[in-house]
Amino acid sequence: MKKVLLLPLLGFILITKAQVGIRTDAPSSTLDIAGSLEASYREITANSTLSATDYHVSFAGTSAATANLPQMSTSDGSASDFRGRKYFIKNNSSSSNLTLAAASGQTIRIGGSNAANNTYILSPGVLGILTANATNGWDLDLAVNTIPDTSWKITNNAFNGTLNTSQTIPTGTTYQTITGSSVTVTVPPGYNQSIVTLNFDGWGHTYFSGVSMGSLRFQIVQTGTAATTYGSTTMSSWAAPVNTSGYYRYTFFPAAYSISNLAPGTYTFNLQVVREGEAGSAPNEVVIWGVQSRAEVYSKN
């Protein structure tokens, strides 16, 4: 008889424990904690992969890094179905971005006008709260100490100036690299947008006799992480409409160009020149005296 009476009593205990209270006898939620909560804490300074043992992750690196999120399943009840799991990720770096990266084929969504994406860049000072959702990815809530910095900033720059190179430019259709025009910059990772601005300021002369005219056409050659050529960035022309006996025409050629959203990496730029469109008396010489080159990298989130 005693065993029979215990079964209804056990069922009553299970029902009454559907709400669990810690330091409270009257829990008002499924779990009611009347006190502090302690969970896992981990600090990272480089690339890292989050796991089931992580809860609060603090990034304190001095260069950009990536926090990889675990692969999750949307099959309810499966071993990898951890919908509702939360990660608190704080970027405590003074200047470096932390990229949150979902597993391949999965997304991070923050709503509003922002499209769901496989990655999200967490700026310094920002706290991201990730919740595993039921739609093949993560929901991201953001808490910031201040308004996020979305302004353009100079993240790299370089200057190179060569005086009195006295480089003679020959005739023909082959572009000549101007001595001393090389300038190298690095496009850093961890930003949504970037612009590289290039400025070349050069000078030289053309010496000729008689009626003469012609032009110099310039292009910029890019090497490094990716190679390409930007043609016809500027031109400079000379003309002597009257017959002269030994005449110098001084030439100044500013070339300015901007390139948007180059992939992160290191790039070198050189200015090249070719003679064209010459008519009348052939010039005795076309000489580049010097060039000053400047490159700046602007980045923003």
PDB file of C-alpha atoms in Angstrom:
ATOM      1  CA  MET A   1       0.000   0.000   0.000  1.00  0.00           C
ATOM      2  CA  LYS A   2       2.858   2.439   0.781  1.00  0.00           C
ATOM      3  CA  LYS A   3       4.376   1.941  -2.681  1.00  0.00           C
ATOM      4  CA  VAL A   4       1.087   2.769  -4.347  1.00  0.00           C
ATOM      5  CA  LEU A   5       0.776   6.019  -2.404  1.00  0.00           C
ATOM      6  CA  LEU A   6       4.303   7.138  -3.395  1.00  0.00           C
ATOM      7  CA  LEU A   7       3.535   7.313  -7.130  1.00  0.00           C
ATOM      8  CA  PRO A   8       0.914  10.092  -6.924  1.00  0.00           C
ATOM      9  CA  LEU A   9       3.183  11.936  -4.505  1.00  0.00           C
ATOM     10  CA  LEU A  10       6.119  11.767  -6.950  1.00  0.00           C
ATOM     11  CA  GLY A  11       3.940  13.136  -9.761  1.00  0.00           C
ATOM     12  CA  PHE A  12       2.899  16.026  -7.531  1.00  0.00           C
ATOM     13  CA  ILE A  13       6.541  16.852  -6.781  1.00  0.00           C
ATOM     14  CA  LEU A  14       7.461  16.909 -10.497  1.00  0.00           C
ATOM     15  CA  ILE A  15       4.558  19.208 -11.317  1.00  0.00           C
ATOM     16  CA  THR A  16       5.383  21.631  -8.537  1.00  0.00           C
ATOM     17  CA  LYS A  17       9.024  21.749  -9.696  1.00  0.00           C
ATOM     18  CA  ALA A  18       8.139  22.909 -13.227  1.00  0.00           C
ATOM     19  CA  GLN A  19       9.366  26.295 -11.961  1.00  0.00           C
ATOM     20  CA  VAL A  20      12.734  26.267 -10.227  1.00  0.00           C
ATOM     21  CA  GLY A  21      13.806  28.901  -7.753  1.00  0.00           C
ATOM     22  CA  ILE A  22      17.316  29.576  -6.476  1.00  0.00           C
ATOM     23  CA  ARG A  23      17.294  31.435  -3.163  1.00  0.00           C
ATOM     24  CA  THR A  24      13.555  31.866  -3.502  1.00  0.00           C
ATOM     25  CA  ASP A  25      10.692  29.623  -2.377  1.00  0.00           C
ATOM     26  CA  ALA A  26       8.226  31.167  -4.821  1.00  0.00           C
ATOM     27  CA  PRO A  27       9.741  31.138  -8.331  1.00  0.00           C
ATOM     28  CA  SER A  28       7.726  33.175 -10.809  1.00  0.00           C
ATOM     29  CA  SER A  29       9.490  31.921 -13.947  1.00  0.00           C
ATOM     30  CA  THR A  30      10.775  28.600 -15.237  1.00  0.00           C
ATOM     31  CA  LEU A  31      14.087  29.547 -13.607  1.00  0.00           C
ATOM     32  CA  ASP A  32      14.086  32.262 -10.956  1.00  0.00           C
ATOM     33  CA  ILE A  33      17.511  33.254  -9.575  1.00  0.00           C
ATOM     34  CA  ALA A  34      17.453  35.602  -6.612  1.00  0.00           C
ATOM     35  CA  GLY A  35      21.130  36.486  -6.790  1.00  0.00           C
ATOM     36  CA  SER A  36      24.113  36.706  -9.116  1.00  0.00           C
ATOM     37  CA  LEU A  37      24.758  34.441 -12.085  1.00  0.00           C
ATOM     38  CA  GLU A  38      28.225  33.130 -12.919  1.00  0.00           C
ATOM     39  CA  ALA A  39      29.055  31.782 -16.377  1.00  0.00           C
ATOM     40  CA  SER A  40      32.069  30.979 -18.530  1.00  0.00           C
ATOM     41  CA  TYR A  41      34.424  33.878 -19.391  1.00  0.00           C
ATOM     42  CA  ARG A  42      37.243  33.765 -21.942  1.00  0.00           C
ATOM     43  CA  GLU A  43      39.544  36.456 -23.362  1.00  0.00           C
ATOM     44  CA  ILE A  44      40.959  36.180 -26.872  1.00  0.00           C
ATOM     45  CA  THR A  45      43.562  38.249 -28.739  1.00  0.00           C
ATOM     46  CA  ALA A  46      43.565  36.473 -32.112  1.00  0.00           C
ATOM     47  CA  ASN A  47      41.345  34.279 -34.287  1.00  0.00           C
ATOM     48  CA  SER A  48      39.240  31.872 -32.228  1.00  0.00           C
ATOM     49  CA  THR A  49      36.348  29.411 -32.582  1.00  0.00           C
ATOM     50  CA  LEU A  50      33.510  29.499 -30.056  1.00  0.00           C
ATOM     51  CA  SER A  51      32.250  26.255 -28.530  1.00  0.00           C
ATOM     52  CA  ALA A  52      29.591  24.906 -26.179  1.00  0.00           C
ATOM     53  CA  THR A  53      31.740  25.909 -23.182  1.00  0.00           C
ATOM     54  CA  ASP A  54      31.791  29.620 -24.089  1.00  0.00           C
ATOM     55  CA  TYR A  55      29.387  32.251 -22.793  1.00  0.00           C
ATOM     56  CA  HIS A  56      31.106  35.647 -22.466  1.00  0.00           C
ATOM     57  CA  VAL A  57      34.066  36.200 -24.803  1.00  0.00           C
ATOM     58  CA  SER A  58      36.210  39.338 -24.578  1.00  0.00           C
ATOM     59  CA  PHE A  59      38.426  40.410 -27.488  1.00  0.00           C
ATOM     60  CA  ALA A  60      41.537  42.419 -26.568  1.00  0.00           C
ATOM     61  CA  GLY A  61      43.735  41.996 -29.632  1.00  0.00           C
ATOM     62  CA  THR A  62      46.031  44.599 -31.160  1.00  0.00           C
ATOM     63  CA  SER A  63      45.200  43.579 -34.734  1.00  0.00           C
ATOM     64  CA  ALA A  64      41.998  42.529 -36.482  1.00  0.00           C
ATOM     65  CA  ALA A  65      40.756  39.001 -35.756  1.00  0.00           C
ATOM     66  CA  THR A  66      37.812  36.662 -36.383  1.00  0.00           C
ATOM     67  CA  ALA A  67      35.510  34.847 -33.940  1.00  0.00           C
ATOM     68  CA  ASN A  68      34.108  31.780 -35.717  1.00  0.00           C
ATOM     69  CA  LEU A  69      30.657  30.611 -34.614  1.00  0.00           C
ATOM     70  CA  PRO A  70      29.866  26.883 -34.385  1.00  0.00           C
ATOM     71  CA  GLN A  71      27.831  25.042 -37.007  1.00  0.00           C
ATOM     72  CA  MET A  72      24.243  24.657 -35.853  1.00  0.00           C
ATOM     73  CA  SER A  73      21.324  22.522 -36.983  1.00  0.00           C
ATOM     74  CA  THR A  74      17.714  23.588 -37.454  1.00  0.00           C
ATOM     75  CA  SER A  75      16.476  20.025 -36.900  1.00  0.00           C
ATOM     76  CA  ASP A  76      14.623  20.242 -33.612  1.00  0.00           C
ATOM     77  CA  GLY A  77      15.940  17.826 -31.040  1.00  0.00           C
ATOM     78  CA  SER A  78      19.188  16.958 -32.838  1.00  0.00           C
ATOM     79  CA  ALA A  79      22.509  17.034 -31.001  1.00  0.00           C
ATOM     80  CA  SER A  80      23.613  20.195 -32.807  1.00  0.00           C
ATOM     81  CA  ASP A  81      20.263  21.966 -32.433  1.00  0.00           C
ATOM     82  CA  PHE A  82      21.092  24.544 -29.774  1.00  0.00           C
ATOM     83  CA  ARG A  83      18.589  27.240 -30.739  1.00  0.00           C
ATOM     84  CA  GLY A  84      18.390  29.775 -27.955  1.00  0.00           C
ATOM     85  CA  ARG A  85      22.078  29.442 -27.029  1.00  0.00           C
ATOM     86  CA  LYS A  86      23.592  32.857 -26.297  1.00  0.00           C
ATOM     87  CA  TYR A  87      27.064  34.264 -26.658  1.00  0.00           C
ATOM     88  CA  PHE A  88      28.063  37.650 -25.247  1.00  0.00           C
ATOM     89  CA  ILE A  89      31.013  38.988 -27.258  1.00  0.00           C
ATOM     90  CA  LYS A  90      32.667  42.283 -26.305  1.00  0.00           C
ATOM     91  CA  ASN A  91      35.269  44.041 -28.434  1.00  0.00           C
ATOM     92  CA  ASN A  92      37.545  45.588 -25.814  1.00  0.00           C
ATOM     93  CA  SER A  93      40.301  46.405 -28.293  1.00  0.00           C
ATOM     94  CA  SER A  94      41.299  50.052 -28.535  1.00  0.00           C
ATOM     95  CA  SER A  95      41.459  50.111 -32.330  1.00  0.00           C
ATOM     96  CA  SER A  96      41.061  46.643 -33.893  1.00  0.00           C
ATOM     97  CA  ASN A  97      37.907  45.145 -35.373  1.00  0.00           C
ATOM     98  CA  LEU A  98      36.572  41.681 -34.546  1.00  0.00           C
ATOM     99  CA  THR A  99      34.737  39.863 -37.325  1.00  0.00           C
ATOM    100  CA  LEU A 100      31.920  37.536 -36.248  1.00  0.00           C
ATOM    101  CA  ALA A 101      31.740  34.702 -38.781  1.00  0.00           C
ATOM    102  CA  ALA A 102      28.893  32.194 -39.000  1.00  0.00           C
ATOM    103  CA  ALA A 103      29.556  28.705 -40.346  1.00  0.00           C
ATOM    104  CA  SER A 104      29.426  28.186 -44.097  1.00  0.00           C
ATOM    105  CA  GLY A 105      25.897  28.609 -45.414  1.00  0.00           C
ATOM    106  CA  GLN A 106      24.609  30.220 -42.217  1.00  0.00           C
ATOM    107  CA  THR A 107      23.862  33.865 -41.493  1.00  0.00           C
ATOM    108  CA  ILE A 108      23.926  36.603 -38.878  1.00  0.00           C
ATOM    109  CA  ARG A 109      20.920  38.940 -38.874  1.00  0.00           C
ATOM    110  CA  ILE A 110      20.343  42.215 -37.035  1.00  0.00           C
ATOM    111  CA  GLY A 111      17.140  43.315 -38.755  1.00  0.00           C
ATOM    112  CA  GLY A 112      16.086  46.702 -40.028  1.00  0.00           C
ATOM    113  CA  SER A 113      17.638  47.717 -43.329  1.00  0.00           C
ATOM    114  CA  ASN A 114      20.617  45.428 -42.726  1.00  0.00           C
ATOM    115  CA  ALA A 115      20.549  42.260 -44.818  1.00  0.00           C
ATOM    116  CA  ALA A 116      21.475  38.979 -43.149  1.00  0.00           C
ATOM    117  CA  ASN A 117      25.093  38.139 -43.885  1.00  0.00           C
ATOM    118  CA  ASN A 118      27.613  35.424 -43.129  1.00  0.00           C
ATOM    119  CA  THR A 119      29.842  37.888 -41.251  1.00  0.00           C
ATOM    120  CA  TYR A 120      29.530  41.004 -39.145  1.00  0.00           C
ATOM    121  CA  ILE A 121      32.313  43.371 -38.073  1.00  0.00           C
ATOM    122  CA  LEU A 122      32.206  44.245 -34.374  1.00  0.00           C
ATOM    123  CA  SER A 123      33.878  47.619 -33.869  1.00  0.00           C
ATOM    124  CA  PRO A 124      35.984  48.497 -30.800  1.00  0.00           C
ATOM    125  CA  GLY A 125      33.813  49.229 -27.763  1.00  0.00           C
ATOM    126  CA  VAL A 126      30.783  47.307 -29.043  1.00  0.00           C
ATOM    127  CA  LEU A 127      29.076  44.392 -27.271  1.00  0.00           C
ATOM    128  CA  GLY A 128      27.370  41.820 -29.478  1.00  0.00           C
ATOM    129  CA  ILE A 129      24.792  39.399 -28.073  1.00  0.00           C
ATOM    130  CA  LEU A 130      24.277  36.404 -30.344  1.00  0.00           C
ATOM    131  CA  THR A 131      21.292  34.075 -30.056  1.00  0.00           C
ATOM    132  CA  ALA A 132      21.067  30.879 -32.100  1.00  0.00           C
ATOM    133  CA  ASN A 133      17.820  31.057 -34.047  1.00  0.00           C
ATOM    134  CA  ALA A 134      15.641  28.540 -35.867  1.00  0.00           C
ATOM    135  CA  THR A 135      16.343  29.899 -39.350  1.00  0.00           C
ATOM    136  CA  ASN A 136      19.838  28.582 -39.987  1.00  0.00           C
ATOM    137  CA  GLY A 137      21.855  31.193 -38.162  1.00  0.00           C
ATOM    138  CA  TRP A 138      22.122  33.745 -35.408  1.00  0.00           C
ATOM    139  CA  ASP A 139      20.274  36.842 -34.226  1.00  0.00           C
ATOM    140  CA  LEU A 140      22.598  39.686 -33.232  1.00  0.00           C
ATOM    141  CA  ASP A 141      21.814  42.442 -30.738  1.00  0.00           C
ATOM    142  CA  LEU A 142      24.259  45.307 -30.355  1.00  0.00           C
ATOM    143  CA  ALA A 143      25.069  47.456 -27.362  1.00  0.00           C
ATOM    144  CA  VAL A 144      27.519  50.321 -27.799  1.00  0.00           C
ATOM    145  CA  ASN A 145      29.181  52.682 -25.352  1.00  0.00           C
ATOM    146  CA  THR A 146      28.826  55.521 -27.867  1.00  0.00           C
ATOM    147  CA  ILE A 147      27.423  56.011 -31.338  1.00  0.00           C
ATOM    148  CA  PRO A 148      29.389  53.666 -33.650  1.00  0.00           C
ATOM    149  CA  ASP A 149      32.182  55.382 -35.550  1.00  0.00           C
ATOM    150  CA  THR A 150      31.206  55.291 -39.226  1.00  0.00           C
ATOM    151  CA  SER A 151      33.484  58.116 -40.329  1.00  0.00           C
ATOM    152  CA  TRP A 152      36.330  57.764 -42.800  1.00  0.00           C
ATOM    153  CA  LYS A 153      39.792  57.541 -41.246  1.00  0.00           C
ATOM    154  CA  ILE A 154      43.311  57.353 -42.679  1.00  0.00           C
ATOM    155  CA  THR A 155      44.566  53.840 -41.945  1.00  0.00           C
ATOM    156  CA  ASN A 156      47.783  53.902 -44.005  1.00  0.00           C
ATOM    157  CA  ASN A 157      49.817  56.342 -46.078  1.00  0.00           C
ATOM    158  CA  ALA A 158      53.138  56.630 -47.880  1.00  0.00           C
ATOM    159  CA  PHE A 159      55.209  59.321 -49.613  1.00  0.00           C
ATOM    160  CA  ASN A 160      58.050  59.079 -52.102  1.00  0.00           C
ATOM    161  CA  GLY A 161      59.823  61.958 -53.806  1.00  0.00           C
ATOM    162  CA  THR A 162      62.718  61.847 -56.254  1.00  0.00           C
ATOM    163  CA  LEU A 163      64.350  65.032 -57.541  1.00  0.00           C
ATOM    164  CA  ASN A 164      66.399  65.555 -60.717  1.00  0.00           C
ATOM    165  CA  THR A 165      66.174  62.054 -62.152  1.00  0.00           C
ATOM    166  CA  SER A 166      66.799  63.429 -65.672  1.00  0.00           C
ATOM    167  CA  GLN A 167      65.049  60.476 -67.298  1.00  0.00           C
ATOM    168  CA  THR A 168      64.795  60.709 -71.077  1.00  0.00           C
ATOM    169  CA  ILE A 169      61.514  59.394 -72.489  1.00  0.00           C
ATOM    170  CA  PRO A 170      62.029  57.703 -75.877  1.00  0.00           C
ATOM    171  CA  THR A 171      59.619  57.615 -78.799  1.00  0.00           C
ATOM    172  CA  GLY A 172      57.459  54.549 -79.362  1.00  0.00           C
ATOM    173  CA  THR A 173      54.271  52.994 -78.015  1.00  0.00           C
ATOM    174  CA  THR A 174      55.774  51.301 -74.955  1.00  0.00           C
ATOM    175  CA  TYR A 175      54.994  52.918 -71.614  1.00  0.00           C
ATOM    176  CA  GLN A 176      58.030  53.861 -69.521  1.00  0.00           C
ATOM    177  CA  THR A 177      57.995  53.618 -65.723  1.00  0.00           C
ATOM    178  CA  ILE A 178      58.965  56.983 -64.262  1.00  0.00           C
ATOM    179  CA  THR A 179      61.956  56.608 -61.988  1.00  0.00           C
ATOM    180  CA  GLY A 180      61.145  57.259 -58.334  1.00  0.00           C
ATOM    181  CA  SER A 181      57.356  57.162 -58.755  1.00  0.00           C
ATOM    182  CA  SER A 182      56.882  53.931 -56.786  1.00  0.00           C
ATOM    183  CA  VAL A 183      54.722  54.164 -53.650  1.00  0.00           C
ATOM    184  CA  THR A 184      53.505  51.265 -51.456  1.00  0.00           C
ATOM    185  CA  VAL A 185      50.578  51.143 -49.013  1.00  0.00           C
ATOM    186  CA  THR A 186      48.620  48.495 -47.118  1.00  0.00           C
ATOM    187  CA  VAL A 187      44.830  48.188 -47.117  1.00  0.00           C
ATOM    188  CA  PRO A 188      43.992  46.816 -43.640  1.00  0.00           C
ATOM    189  CA  PRO A 189      41.400  44.092 -42.999  1.00  0.00           C
ATOM    190  CA  GLY A 190      38.355  44.544 -40.773  1.00  0.00           C
ATOM    191  CA  TYR A 191      36.619  47.425 -42.547  1.00  0.00           C
ATOM    192  CA  ASN A 192      33.509  47.475 -44.721  1.00  0.00           C
ATOM    193  CA  GLN A 193      34.810  50.108 -47.151  1.00  0.00           C
ATOM    194  CA  SER A 194      38.155  51.485 -48.283  1.00  0.00           C
ATOM    195  CA  ILE A 195      39.481  54.059 -50.747  1.00  0.00           C
ATOM    196  CA  VAL A 196      43.082  54.433 -51.924  1.00  0.00           C
ATOM    197  CA  THR A 197      43.921  57.921 -53.198  1.00  0.00           C
ATOM    198  CA  LEU A 198      46.995  58.424 -55.378  1.00  0.00           C
ATOM    199  CA  ASN A 199      48.712  61.700 -56.248  1.00  0.00           C
ATOM    200  CA  PHE A 200      51.723  62.078 -58.527  1.00  0.00           C
ATOM    201  CA  ASP A 201      53.219  65.534 -59.142  1.00  0.00           C
ATOM    202  CA  GLY A 202      55.970  65.602 -61.754  1.00  0.00           C
ATOM    203  CA  TRP A 203      57.917  68.033 -63.890  1.00  0.00           C
ATOM    204  CA  GLY A 204      60.201  67.990 -66.907  1.00  0.00           C
ATOM    205  CA  HIS A 205      60.908  69.657 -70.242  1.00  0.00           C
ATOM    206  CA  THR A 206      60.702  69.236 -73.987  1.00  0.00           C
ATOM    207  CA  TYR A 207      63.467  70.691 -76.194  1.00  0.00           C
ATOM    208  CA  PHE A 208      62.827  71.223 -79.902  1.00  0.00           C
ATOM    209  CA  SER A 209      63.478  73.480 -82.898  1.00  0.00           C
ATOM    210  CA  GLY A 210      60.852  74.632 -85.364  1.00  0.00           C
ATOM    211  CA  VAL A 211      57.102  74.144 -85.187  1.00  0.00           C
ATOM    212  CA  SER A 212      56.404  71.189 -82.890  1.00  0.00           C
ATOM    213  CA  MET A 213      53.657  69.690 -80.783  1.00  0.00           C
ATOM    214  CA  GLY A 214      52.881  66.512 -78.899  1.00  0.00           C
ATOM    215  CA  SER A 215      51.559  64.961 -75.708  1.00  0.00           C
ATOM    216  CA  LEU A 216      52.490  62.733 -72.807  1.00  0.00           C
ATOM    217  CA  ARG A 217      49.909  60.182 -71.671  1.00  0.00           C
ATOM    218  CA  PHE A 218      50.147  58.687 -68.188  1.00  0.00           C
ATOM    219  CA  GLN A 219      48.879  55.472 -66.607  1.00  0.00           C
ATOM    220  CA  ILE A 220      49.177  53.892 -63.156  1.00  0.00           C
ATOM    221  CA  VAL A 221      50.355  50.303 -62.744  1.00  0.00           C
ATOM    222  CA  GLN A 222      49.301  48.376 -59.628  1.00  0.00           C
ATOM    223  CA  THR A 223      51.176  45.319 -58.321  1.00  0.00           C
ATOM    224  CA  GLY A 224      51.061  43.339 -55.069  1.00  0.00           C
ATOM    225  CA  THR A 225      48.019  41.538 -53.670  1.00  0.00           C
ATOM    226  CA  ALA A 226      46.250  42.153 -56.996  1.00  0.00           C
ATOM    227  CA  ALA A 227      47.721  43.513 -60.228  1.00  0.00           C
ATOM    228  CA  THR A 228      46.059  45.799 -62.763  1.00  0.00           C
ATOM    229  CA  THR A 229      46.626  48.934 -64.835  1.00  0.00           C
ATOM    230  CA  TYR A 230      44.627  52.157 -64.680  1.00  0.00           C
ATOM    231  CA  GLY A 231      44.972  53.739 -68.118  1.00  0.00           C
ATOM    232  CA  SER A 232      44.851  57.360 -69.224  1.00  0.00           C
ATOM    233  CA  THR A 233      44.898  58.906 -65.769  1.00  0.00           C
ATOM    234  CA  THR A 234      46.113  62.261 -67.130  1.00  0.00           C
ATOM    235  CA  MET A 235      47.794  63.938 -70.116  1.00  0.00           C
ATOM    236  CA  SER A 236      50.218  66.800 -70.661  1.00  0.00           C
ATOM    237  CA  SER A 237      50.808  68.517 -74.007  1.00  0.00           C
ATOM    238  CA  TRP A 238      53.242  70.969 -75.550  1.00  0.00           C
ATOM    239  CA  ALA A 239      53.067  73.120 -78.673  1.00  0.00           C
ATOM    240  CA  ALA A 240      55.193  75.700 -80.481  1.00  0.00           C
ATOM    241  CA  PRO A 241      53.017  77.176 -83.243  1.00  0.00           C
ATOM    242  CA  VAL A 242      55.833  79.300 -84.658  1.00  0.00           C
ATOM    243  CA  ASN A 243      59.258  78.402 -85.928  1.00  0.00           C
ATOM    244  CA  THR A 244      61.843  78.572 -83.148  1.00  0.00           C
ATOM    245  CA  SER A 245      65.511  77.854 -82.870  1.00  0.00           C
ATOM    246  CA  GLY A 246      66.174  75.798 -79.776  1.00  0.00           C
ATOM    247  CA  TYR A 247      63.211  76.119 -77.442  1.00  0.00           C
ATOM    248  CA  TYR A 248      62.493  74.570 -74.045  1.00  0.00           C
ATOM    249  CA  ARG A 249      58.897  73.899 -73.068  1.00  0.00           C
ATOM    250  CA  TYR A 250      58.601  73.149 -69.352  1.00  0.00           C
ATOM    251  CA  THR A 251      56.038  70.552 -68.403  1.00  0.00           C
ATOM    252  CA  PHE A 252      54.196  69.910 -65.148  1.00  0.00           C
ATOM    253  CA  PHE A 253      51.953  66.876 -64.853  1.00  0.00           C
ATOM    254  CA  PRO A 254      49.731  66.233 -61.829  1.00  0.00           C
ATOM    255  CA  ALA A 255      48.065  62.807 -61.837  1.00  0.00           C
ATOM    256  CA  ALA A 256      45.373  62.030 -59.261  1.00  0.00           C
ATOM    257  CA  TYR A 257      43.408  58.798 -59.007  1.00  0.00           C
ATOM    258  CA  SER A 258      41.260  56.954 -56.452  1.00  0.00           C
ATOM    259  CA  ILE A 259      40.481  53.240 -56.135  1.00  0.00           C
ATOM    260  CA  SER A 260      37.579  51.900 -54.075  1.00  0.00           C
ATOM    261  CA  ASN A 261      37.375  48.706 -52.017  1.00  0.00           C
ATOM    262  CA  LEU A 262      40.619  46.949 -52.832  1.00  0.00           C
ATOM    263  CA  ALA A 263      40.897  43.626 -51.015  1.00  0.00           C
ATOM    264  CA  PRO A 264      43.003  43.797 -47.824  1.00  0.00           C
ATOM    265  CA  GLY A 265      46.672  43.501 -48.695  1.00  0.00           C
ATOM    266  CA  THR A 266      49.784  45.407 -49.761  1.00  0.00           C
ATOM    267  CA  TYR A 267      49.922  47.282 -53.062  1.00  0.00           C
ATOM    268  CA  THR A 268      52.628  49.137 -54.983  1.00  0.00           C
ATOM    269  CA  PHE A 269      51.773  51.814 -57.554  1.00  0.00           C
ATOM    270  CA  ASN A 270      54.024  53.210 -60.306  1.00  0.00           C
ATOM    271  CA  LEU A 271      53.385  56.031 -62.764  1.00  0.00           C
ATOM    272  CA  GLN A 272      54.163  55.291 -66.416  1.00  0.00           C
ATOM    273  CA  VAL A 273      54.343  57.597 -69.455  1.00  0.00           C
ATOM    274  CA  VAL A 274      54.330  57.332 -73.251  1.00  0.00           C
ATOM    275  CA  ARG A 275      54.843  59.952 -75.977  1.00  0.00           C
ATOM    276  CA  GLU A 276      52.065  60.356 -78.529  1.00  0.00           C
ATOM    277  CA  GLY A 277      50.402  62.708 -81.000  1.00  0.00           C
ATOM    278  CA  GLU A 278      53.636  64.388 -82.088  1.00  0.00           C
ATOM    279  CA  ALA A 279      53.584  66.559 -85.187  1.00  0.00           C
ATOM    280  CA  GLY A 280      55.907  69.038 -86.865  1.00  0.00           C
ATOM    281  CA  SER A 281      59.569  68.985 -85.957  1.00  0.00           C
ATOM    282  CA  ALA A 282      60.541  66.023 -83.818  1.00  0.00           C
ATOM    283  CA  PRO A 283      61.646  67.055 -80.312  1.00  0.00           C
ATOM    284  CA  ASN A 284      65.347  66.852 -79.604  1.00  0.00           C
ATOM    285  CA  GLU A 285      64.516  65.397 -76.194  1.00  0.00           C
ATOM    286  CA  VAL A 286      61.690  64.805 -73.750  1.00  0.00           C
ATOM    287  CA  VAL A 287      62.979  64.623 -70.187  1.00  0.00           C
ATOM    288  CA  ILE A 288      61.320  63.913 -66.837  1.00  0.00           C
ATOM    289  CA  TRP A 289      63.167  65.717 -64.080  1.00  0.00           C
ATOM    290  CA  GLY A 290      61.390  64.330 -61.056  1.00  0.00           C
ATOM    291  CA  VAL A 291      58.156  63.182 -59.456  1.00  0.00           C
ATOM    292  CA  GLN A 292      56.684  63.159 -55.974  1.00  0.00           C
ATOM    293  CA  SER A 293      54.243  60.355 -55.152  1.00  0.00           C
ATOM    294  CA  ARG A 294      51.745  60.156 -52.325  1.00  0.00           C
ATOM    295  CA  ALA A 295      49.225  57.431 -51.426  1.00  0.00           C
ATOM    296  CA  GLU A 296      46.635  57.404 -48.642  1.00  0.00           C
ATOM    297  CA  VAL A 297      44.267  54.645 -47.533  1.00  0.00           C
ATOM    298  CA  TYR A 298      40.901  55.679 -46.076  1.00  0.00           C
ATOM    299  CA  SER A 299      38.739  53.079 -44.301  1.00  0.00           C
ATOM    300  CA  LYS A 300      35.338  53.016 -42.597  1.00  0.00           C
ATOM    301  CA  ASN A 301      32.699  50.646 -41.289  1.00  0.00           C
TER     302      ASN A 301
END
